[in-house]
Structure formats: C-alpha cells, structure tokens
XYZ file of C-alpha atoms in Angstrom:
433
model
C 0.000 0.000 0.000
C 1.416 3.382 -1.035
C 1.842 5.871 1.835
C -0.380 8.953 1.608
C 2.748 11.144 1.437
C 3.639 9.726 -1.962
C 0.033 9.998 -3.119
C 0.167 13.727 -2.348
C 3.555 14.145 -4.056
C 2.526 12.890 -7.454
C 5.818 13.965 -9.052
C 7.722 11.380 -6.970
C 9.140 8.385 -8.811
C 11.485 5.709 -7.442
C 14.942 6.291 -8.940
C 16.733 3.099 -7.859
C 16.095 -0.061 -9.861
C 17.317 -2.634 -7.357
C 15.049 -3.544 -4.461
C 16.320 -2.604 -0.981
C 17.872 -5.242 1.239
C 15.159 -6.939 3.271
C 16.934 -5.816 6.466
C 17.528 -2.194 5.409
C 17.323 -0.123 8.592
C 19.458 2.999 8.035
C 19.627 5.185 4.949
C 22.294 7.905 4.994
C 21.532 10.817 2.639
C 24.359 13.045 1.330
C 23.716 15.984 -1.015
C 26.707 16.569 -3.324
C 26.967 19.729 -5.424
C 30.258 20.570 -7.150
C 31.932 18.620 -4.360
C 35.757 18.336 -4.328
C 36.013 16.204 -1.164
C 33.317 13.583 -1.628
C 35.709 10.636 -1.351
C 36.704 11.702 2.159
C 33.073 11.436 3.297
C 32.504 8.131 1.538
C 35.646 6.752 3.122
C 34.685 7.851 6.637
C 31.366 6.006 6.262
C 33.168 2.913 4.926
C 35.279 2.890 8.076
C 32.286 3.050 10.439
C 31.544 0.076 12.653
C 28.705 -1.809 11.013
C 25.289 -1.882 12.688
C 23.165 -5.020 12.829
C 20.779 -3.713 10.181
C 21.617 -3.165 6.507
C 22.676 0.332 5.403
C 22.375 2.372 2.215
C 24.311 5.570 1.531
C 22.361 7.647 -1.001
C 24.522 10.350 -2.594
C 22.371 12.981 -4.307
C 24.649 14.401 -6.996
C 22.918 17.579 -8.078
C 23.291 20.831 -9.962
C 20.914 23.508 -11.306
C 19.909 23.986 -14.909
C 22.382 25.856 -17.151
C 25.353 25.001 -14.940
C 28.801 25.434 -16.534
C 30.584 22.430 -17.962
C 33.051 22.101 -15.076
C 30.172 21.543 -12.624
C 28.646 18.929 -14.931
C 32.034 17.203 -15.170
C 32.399 17.248 -11.396
C 28.957 15.644 -11.094
C 29.968 12.799 -13.397
C 33.168 12.361 -11.406
C 31.167 12.159 -8.145
C 28.843 9.555 -9.651
C 31.898 7.468 -10.534
C 33.310 7.858 -7.012
C 30.103 6.543 -5.464
C 30.113 3.547 -7.789
C 33.781 2.981 -7.010
C 33.047 3.037 -3.269
C 30.317 0.444 -3.732
C 32.612 -1.802 -5.799
C 35.466 -1.536 -3.306
C 33.225 -2.216 -0.340
C 31.350 -5.005 -2.157
C 28.871 -5.645 0.637
C 25.207 -6.426 -0.008
C 24.322 -5.146 3.472
C 26.136 -1.836 3.000
C 25.511 -0.136 -0.338
C 26.686 3.152 -1.841
C 24.136 4.409 -4.364
C 24.392 7.528 -6.565
C 21.235 9.514 -7.296
C 21.341 11.857 -10.267
C 19.545 15.145 -9.696
C 20.777 17.104 -12.697
C 19.382 20.330 -14.206
C 17.235 21.172 -11.209
C 14.949 24.217 -11.624
C 16.947 27.291 -10.638
C 14.096 28.552 -8.472
C 14.441 25.591 -6.107
C 17.907 24.149 -6.767
C 19.841 23.968 -3.524
C 20.534 21.912 -0.445
C 16.882 21.684 0.610
C 15.731 20.174 -2.679
C 18.772 17.879 -2.762
C 18.069 16.605 0.765
C 14.390 16.194 -0.081
C 15.227 14.204 -3.209
C 17.408 11.806 -1.242
C 15.176 11.583 1.818
C 12.092 10.868 -0.280
C 13.931 8.006 -1.977
C 15.236 6.788 1.380
C 11.758 6.769 2.907
C 10.347 4.881 -0.080
C 13.019 2.204 0.146
C 12.792 1.886 3.916
C 9.063 1.252 3.603
C 9.966 -1.726 1.427
C 12.243 -3.194 4.092
C 11.314 -5.871 6.608
C 13.438 -4.252 9.314
C 11.622 -2.926 12.364
C 14.018 0.020 12.315
C 13.653 2.570 9.499
C 15.982 5.544 9.978
C 17.018 8.372 7.641
C 20.332 9.972 8.653
C 21.442 13.259 7.098
C 25.115 13.783 6.370
C 27.135 16.160 4.193
C 29.461 15.400 1.318
C 32.329 17.242 3.034
C 31.793 15.900 6.571
C 33.444 13.087 8.522
C 32.312 11.216 11.619
C 33.343 8.955 14.481
C 33.587 5.249 13.698
C 30.639 4.496 15.982
C 28.328 6.868 14.060
C 26.054 4.196 12.585
C 25.971 1.827 15.550
C 25.067 4.632 17.955
C 22.219 5.794 15.712
C 20.957 2.215 15.630
C 21.340 1.893 19.408
C 19.350 5.078 20.021
C 16.354 3.774 18.099
C 16.639 0.285 19.580
C 16.477 1.671 23.095
C 13.984 4.434 22.249
C 11.844 3.039 19.397
C 9.299 5.878 19.593
C 11.959 8.467 18.736
C 10.873 10.608 15.801
C 14.109 12.506 15.234
C 17.402 13.403 16.868
C 20.259 15.832 16.680
C 23.758 14.347 16.752
C 26.760 15.830 18.507
C 28.941 17.809 16.102
C 32.287 19.589 16.265
C 33.833 21.672 13.500
C 37.619 21.347 13.155
C 39.167 24.479 14.689
C 42.808 23.754 13.931
C 44.886 21.962 11.327
C 46.556 22.444 7.968
C 43.636 22.068 5.566
C 42.436 25.683 5.826
C 43.966 29.069 6.505
C 44.025 30.198 10.120
C 41.332 32.843 9.614
C 38.865 30.109 8.663
C 39.693 28.106 11.791
C 39.324 31.253 13.910
C 36.051 32.086 12.196
C 34.493 28.643 12.540
C 35.380 28.539 16.238
C 33.425 31.756 16.741
C 30.536 30.610 14.541
C 30.164 27.285 16.333
C 30.340 29.115 19.653
C 27.503 31.314 18.350
C 25.403 28.223 17.522
C 25.956 26.763 20.960
C 25.406 30.090 22.729
C 22.145 30.540 20.819
C 20.825 27.133 21.824
C 21.812 27.388 25.491
C 20.494 30.931 25.761
C 17.170 29.605 24.481
C 17.232 26.923 27.155
C 18.244 29.398 29.853
C 15.190 31.550 29.168
C 12.976 28.445 29.125
C 12.020 27.921 25.500
C 11.225 24.195 25.173
C 12.190 23.896 21.495
C 15.838 24.929 21.825
C 17.910 22.225 20.172
C 20.740 22.092 17.672
C 19.496 21.785 14.090
C 22.567 21.143 11.943
C 21.809 19.456 8.616
C 24.859 17.211 8.589
C 24.154 15.855 12.070
C 20.510 14.898 12.342
C 18.384 11.801 11.799
C 14.700 10.894 11.798
C 12.455 7.879 11.473
C 11.005 7.300 8.016
C 7.543 7.284 9.570
C 8.050 10.717 11.151
C 9.577 12.048 7.936
C 6.459 11.132 5.989
C 3.970 12.090 8.707
C 5.400 15.584 9.138
C 5.445 16.328 5.424
C 9.037 15.569 4.467
C 11.926 17.899 3.802
C 11.363 21.389 2.412
C 13.021 22.941 -0.653
C 14.652 25.847 1.180
C 18.055 26.866 -0.150
C 19.260 27.401 3.414
C 17.921 26.691 6.882
C 16.195 23.567 5.574
C 17.450 21.635 8.610
C 16.019 24.153 11.101
C 12.592 24.297 9.473
C 12.405 20.525 9.059
C 13.301 19.624 12.633
C 11.095 22.352 14.067
C 8.095 20.553 12.582
C 8.992 17.526 14.700
C 10.529 18.901 17.906
C 7.330 20.381 19.446
C 5.654 16.973 19.537
C 7.979 15.564 22.180
C 9.714 12.508 20.702
C 12.995 14.275 19.932
C 16.346 13.084 21.293
C 19.932 14.298 21.478
C 22.604 11.752 20.567
C 25.824 12.577 22.395
C 27.680 9.252 22.101
C 29.051 9.833 18.600
C 30.284 12.878 16.691
C 29.941 14.388 13.224
C 32.700 16.704 12.022
C 31.263 19.205 9.493
C 33.590 21.152 7.223
C 34.427 24.778 8.118
C 34.960 25.764 4.495
C 33.531 28.890 2.879
C 30.580 28.718 0.507
C 28.537 31.051 -1.665
C 25.913 28.385 -2.339
C 23.455 29.437 0.354
C 22.182 32.819 1.660
C 23.006 31.911 5.272
C 24.425 29.076 7.323
C 27.934 27.880 8.099
C 29.475 28.258 4.641
C 27.987 31.696 4.116
C 29.062 32.822 7.600
C 32.626 31.797 6.771
C 32.497 33.666 3.461
C 31.321 36.851 5.172
C 33.996 36.440 7.818
C 36.738 36.329 5.165
C 35.250 39.241 3.234
C 35.496 41.618 6.198
C 38.532 43.078 7.878
C 37.075 42.282 11.300
C 38.235 39.194 13.125
C 35.219 39.325 15.452
C 31.914 37.476 15.017
C 28.937 39.425 16.354
C 25.953 37.626 17.867
C 22.613 38.437 19.472
C 22.889 40.712 22.490
C 22.230 38.604 25.576
C 19.859 41.285 26.860
C 17.519 40.473 23.980
C 17.251 36.925 25.343
C 16.747 38.142 28.902
C 13.811 40.292 27.807
C 12.079 37.030 26.811
C 12.704 35.172 30.065
C 9.906 36.725 32.138
C 7.504 36.513 29.182
C 8.091 32.781 28.704
C 7.868 32.088 32.417
C 4.624 33.978 33.003
C 2.650 33.583 29.764
C 1.688 29.881 29.931
C 0.702 30.370 33.588
C -1.373 33.527 33.283
C -2.830 33.587 29.776
C -4.943 30.427 29.904
C -8.553 31.669 29.627
C -7.262 35.237 29.967
C -9.493 38.150 28.950
C -8.381 40.963 26.652
C -7.744 43.147 29.688
C -5.355 40.549 31.145
C -3.550 40.187 27.823
C -3.125 43.954 27.513
C -1.892 44.181 31.094
C 0.781 41.588 30.348
C 1.782 43.394 27.178
C 2.172 46.689 29.001
C 4.472 45.066 31.565
C 6.909 43.797 28.946
C 10.091 45.525 27.724
C 9.530 47.819 24.732
C 11.278 45.603 22.114
C 9.189 42.568 23.000
C 5.969 44.572 23.344
C 6.498 46.095 19.901
C 7.236 42.717 18.341
C 4.227 40.979 19.892
C 1.910 43.813 18.921
C 3.122 43.593 15.322
C 2.475 39.849 15.406
C -1.145 40.167 16.573
C -0.434 38.734 20.022
C -3.868 39.347 21.548
C -5.746 37.626 18.739
C -3.310 34.730 18.801
C -3.886 34.162 22.529
C -7.655 34.403 22.097
C -7.526 31.838 19.319
C -5.380 29.479 21.397
C -7.812 29.793 24.311
C -10.772 29.126 22.027
C -9.211 25.789 21.087
C -7.898 24.552 24.423
C -9.602 23.164 27.499
C -6.664 22.703 29.864
C -3.490 24.540 30.875
C -1.428 21.677 29.441
C -3.006 22.014 26.006
C -2.708 25.792 26.195
C 0.998 25.489 26.929
C 1.530 23.223 23.920
C -0.419 25.493 21.587
C 1.299 28.569 22.979
C 4.691 27.171 21.972
C 3.360 26.109 18.607
C 2.627 29.815 18.124
C 5.689 31.290 19.835
C 7.858 28.582 18.326
C 11.589 28.554 17.655
C 11.061 30.362 14.353
C 9.105 33.189 16.013
C 11.774 33.458 18.703
C 14.391 33.800 15.959
C 12.303 36.489 14.245
C 12.004 38.352 17.534
C 15.761 38.237 18.116
C 16.413 39.552 14.609
C 13.872 42.324 15.128
C 15.196 43.261 18.573
C 18.840 43.279 17.492
C 18.070 45.410 14.461
C 15.780 47.918 16.180
C 16.682 48.062 19.871
C 19.960 46.314 20.733
C 23.477 46.278 19.344
C 24.907 42.888 18.497
C 27.938 41.971 20.583
C 31.142 39.935 20.128
C 30.309 36.276 20.590
C 33.004 35.739 23.226
C 31.472 38.449 25.443
C 27.932 37.094 25.300
C 28.936 33.436 25.513
C 30.995 34.164 28.617
C 28.101 36.056 30.224
C 25.794 33.088 29.648
C 28.443 30.607 30.788
C 28.677 32.365 34.147
C 24.896 32.183 34.547
C 24.942 28.488 33.624
C 27.581 27.922 36.273
C 30.124 26.437 33.878
C 32.705 29.175 34.446
C 33.298 31.436 37.422
C 35.915 33.902 36.231
C 35.175 37.476 35.187
C 38.452 37.671 33.291
C 38.220 37.356 29.493
C 38.233 33.768 28.221
C 39.449 32.898 24.720
C 37.092 31.744 21.984
C 38.573 28.245 21.834
C 38.454 27.844 25.609
C 34.814 28.925 25.669
C 34.011 26.577 22.806
C 35.639 23.686 24.671
C 33.563 24.502 27.745
C 30.327 24.666 25.755
C 31.140 21.431 23.950
C 31.469 19.736 27.311
C 27.793 20.496 27.931
C 27.056 17.778 25.385
C 28.003 15.212 28.003
C 27.854 17.142 31.285
C 24.778 19.411 31.570
C 25.202 22.479 33.802
C 23.875 22.662 37.365
C 20.601 24.236 36.229
C 17.309 22.354 36.016
C 15.793 22.433 32.531
C 12.531 20.583 33.004
C 12.029 20.228 29.248
C 15.515 18.893 28.569
C 15.822 15.626 30.428
C 15.758 13.323 27.418
C 19.409 13.522 26.463
C 20.625 10.143 25.252
C-alpha cells in the first residue's frame, strides 16, 4: 500500500532499480553539489563500525539547470566515485548508491531540494524493508564522523523506538593544515555562536531549543512522511524541518558519537555555516557578532509567566501583560497580533497543558528567531560572541571567572555540555541520550 505522502507528491518516482535489502534499517543521505572532497566522506562512512541492520548511503549528486561544464564534469566524477566506493566495499548489506539530480529548476535548486530528493527516496526504500528500524540519517558530502556513528544511531532507536528525530553531537575542526588560520578562527566563533544561541534559548525556558545542523541529524522514516518531508529551502532547511517535529515531544539528542562538518567557505546558500565563513573572510574584522544577551533576557519573564497567566485570559489581562513587557518585545508581539493569537489558542484549548503546547506552537523557535532579529536590528546592538557566551556561561555555572576567556576555551567549555549538563534544572531537557 502506497503511503499517503507519496500519493500527495505525485511527481515522486522511485529512482533506484534494485530492491532494498530486506533488512535495510538505516539510509544515509548526502547531497553533493560541485563537491571536491566527496571521497573523504565516503571513506569515513566505509570505516564506520557496522550496525546489525543493513545500510544504504544515497549520494544525491545535483546541480541547477544551465550550470557550466566544469560543474557537470564534477557531477559525473562524483557519480563514478560513489560507484567505485560500492565496488570496493562489495557488501550487499552496506551499499553506496548515486542519485542523479541534474538540471534542477533554478528557483528551487539547492541543499533543501537535494536533501528532499534523497530523503524521499530513502523513505520509499525503507518502507519496502522488513526491518523494524527505518531511519534516515542526514550527512554532508564534506563531513566526517566517528567510527561508531552508525551503531550509535541504531542503538538510540533500539532503546527508544518511539523516537521521531534526533540531533547528533557535532564539532567543526578548529585547527589543522587544511584551511587558513582565519577560517579556523572564524568557525570557532561561529560554532560558539550556535551553541550560545541554543543554550540561551534553554536558559530563558524555550522548550524547542535544540541544535538543528543538517549534517548531524536523523529521523524515522515514519516521522519524515507524517510531518510532510523535507522542504526545498536553499538554506535553513534543517532548522525548518526539525522544528516541525521537535514540538511533539519525541525528539532526542545523541551525544555518544560525533559528526565533524567542514568549516569551508561557501557562496551556495544565503546563510548558514558556509555563508558565515564567506562573510567572515570578506570583512577586515576578526570578530563574530551575535545576538545581544539582553535580547534573550527580555524574553525570560515573558516565557515564564505567559503559559501560567494567559490560559482563559481576557483581553484586559492580555493587555496588562503586554504593558508590563520591555519595549522591544511589546512592539514585536503587537506587530504579530499577540492578543488575537492568545484568544484563538484559548478558544481551542480546554486545559493549561493544552494551552501550553499550543502557545509554543505559536511562539515557536522560528518566532523566537524572528524576535531576536527584530530586537537586534531595532533596539539592541549585536555583541562579540566571546562576550555574550561568557556572560551566559557564568549564569549556567560552567565558568566562574570574570576575566576574558578565549574563543577556543569557551568553545571547549560549551562542547562539554554535550556530556555534562550544567547545574541548572531544565525541566524540558531531560531526554538527552
């Protein structure tokens, strides 16, 4: 029986002739566009410890319509590399499969469409497997990983079979000889920004604050299909995809293995890691600026009080709350029709628990991001990441010094939170694996 997802997406067609292994349990999806380092990623997956289930690595070799000849030639080369990897490995339970996604419409061509192409195929093939486990893991064609990457993903789902999706621990390389020093310095600051952003969200009590890095996430095929699949966004596709799943409660964090994304520059996407590195190199500044911590603090009281006081609240109560809020947040909420949103939530909820869930479906991670952008454009000045990350680290209790701490030292401290949470109770974050 064909899943309703594929009935809705009538343009979907299976692209792989051979039937999946009967025990296929993990499908790893790698988008590859004009990729010079694909072999490195294929090799790191070859060297992984093998899980009990069968594995397929689907490499989506893609490029937009009217691409120059050198990009087309690179695509053919990548196809050959994938076939070479499969021949070398020669294992029926561990297959490397190239997927051609050539001449994509320019309007949509990008990492989102490439991931969607591969993940749709992965879901289709996993549905044809007899394995109880059906997992889609997202990777990148310039990333590497720990040797236990596959077995730890399998273990997570074996021990937590209701898991719908997970983020996987990641660490960008911040030293070495493969890139110039400015790139290593830049990626250390950018990763610190990502970690600061997530932990600041947790500090203020937002329940949807998780890492959403495209090269280090996985989901069940069932959840992928039920939540509408991957989007076609040219950037931020990982954030928007996972934020469809996270609010529903079956999301995990996998800390027992590590993905190592590349810190390289890129002009392929309007934002994200590669674009951040490009901007960093284009400026004379050596400092990465992030959201002012005060813009997070202005949310803390609002998130603490709203779910408690707004259930069945009247317009007068809503307006009283609005008037008590800091100007940046009050302006943002007013522009986003806050009062009507709360009235609508109340009209569709019969208990505080349901109100709380619907409230965070409205003031979700995307709306929090929009608020922070608004506040830091209109009311606050962005600050050097080391300053704000150190301020938060003191509040989390993971450092005690007031003396300046280097970027790399701060990053090391924040990375340690992946295995040793700070001495602060986050009631919504007790499902770390």
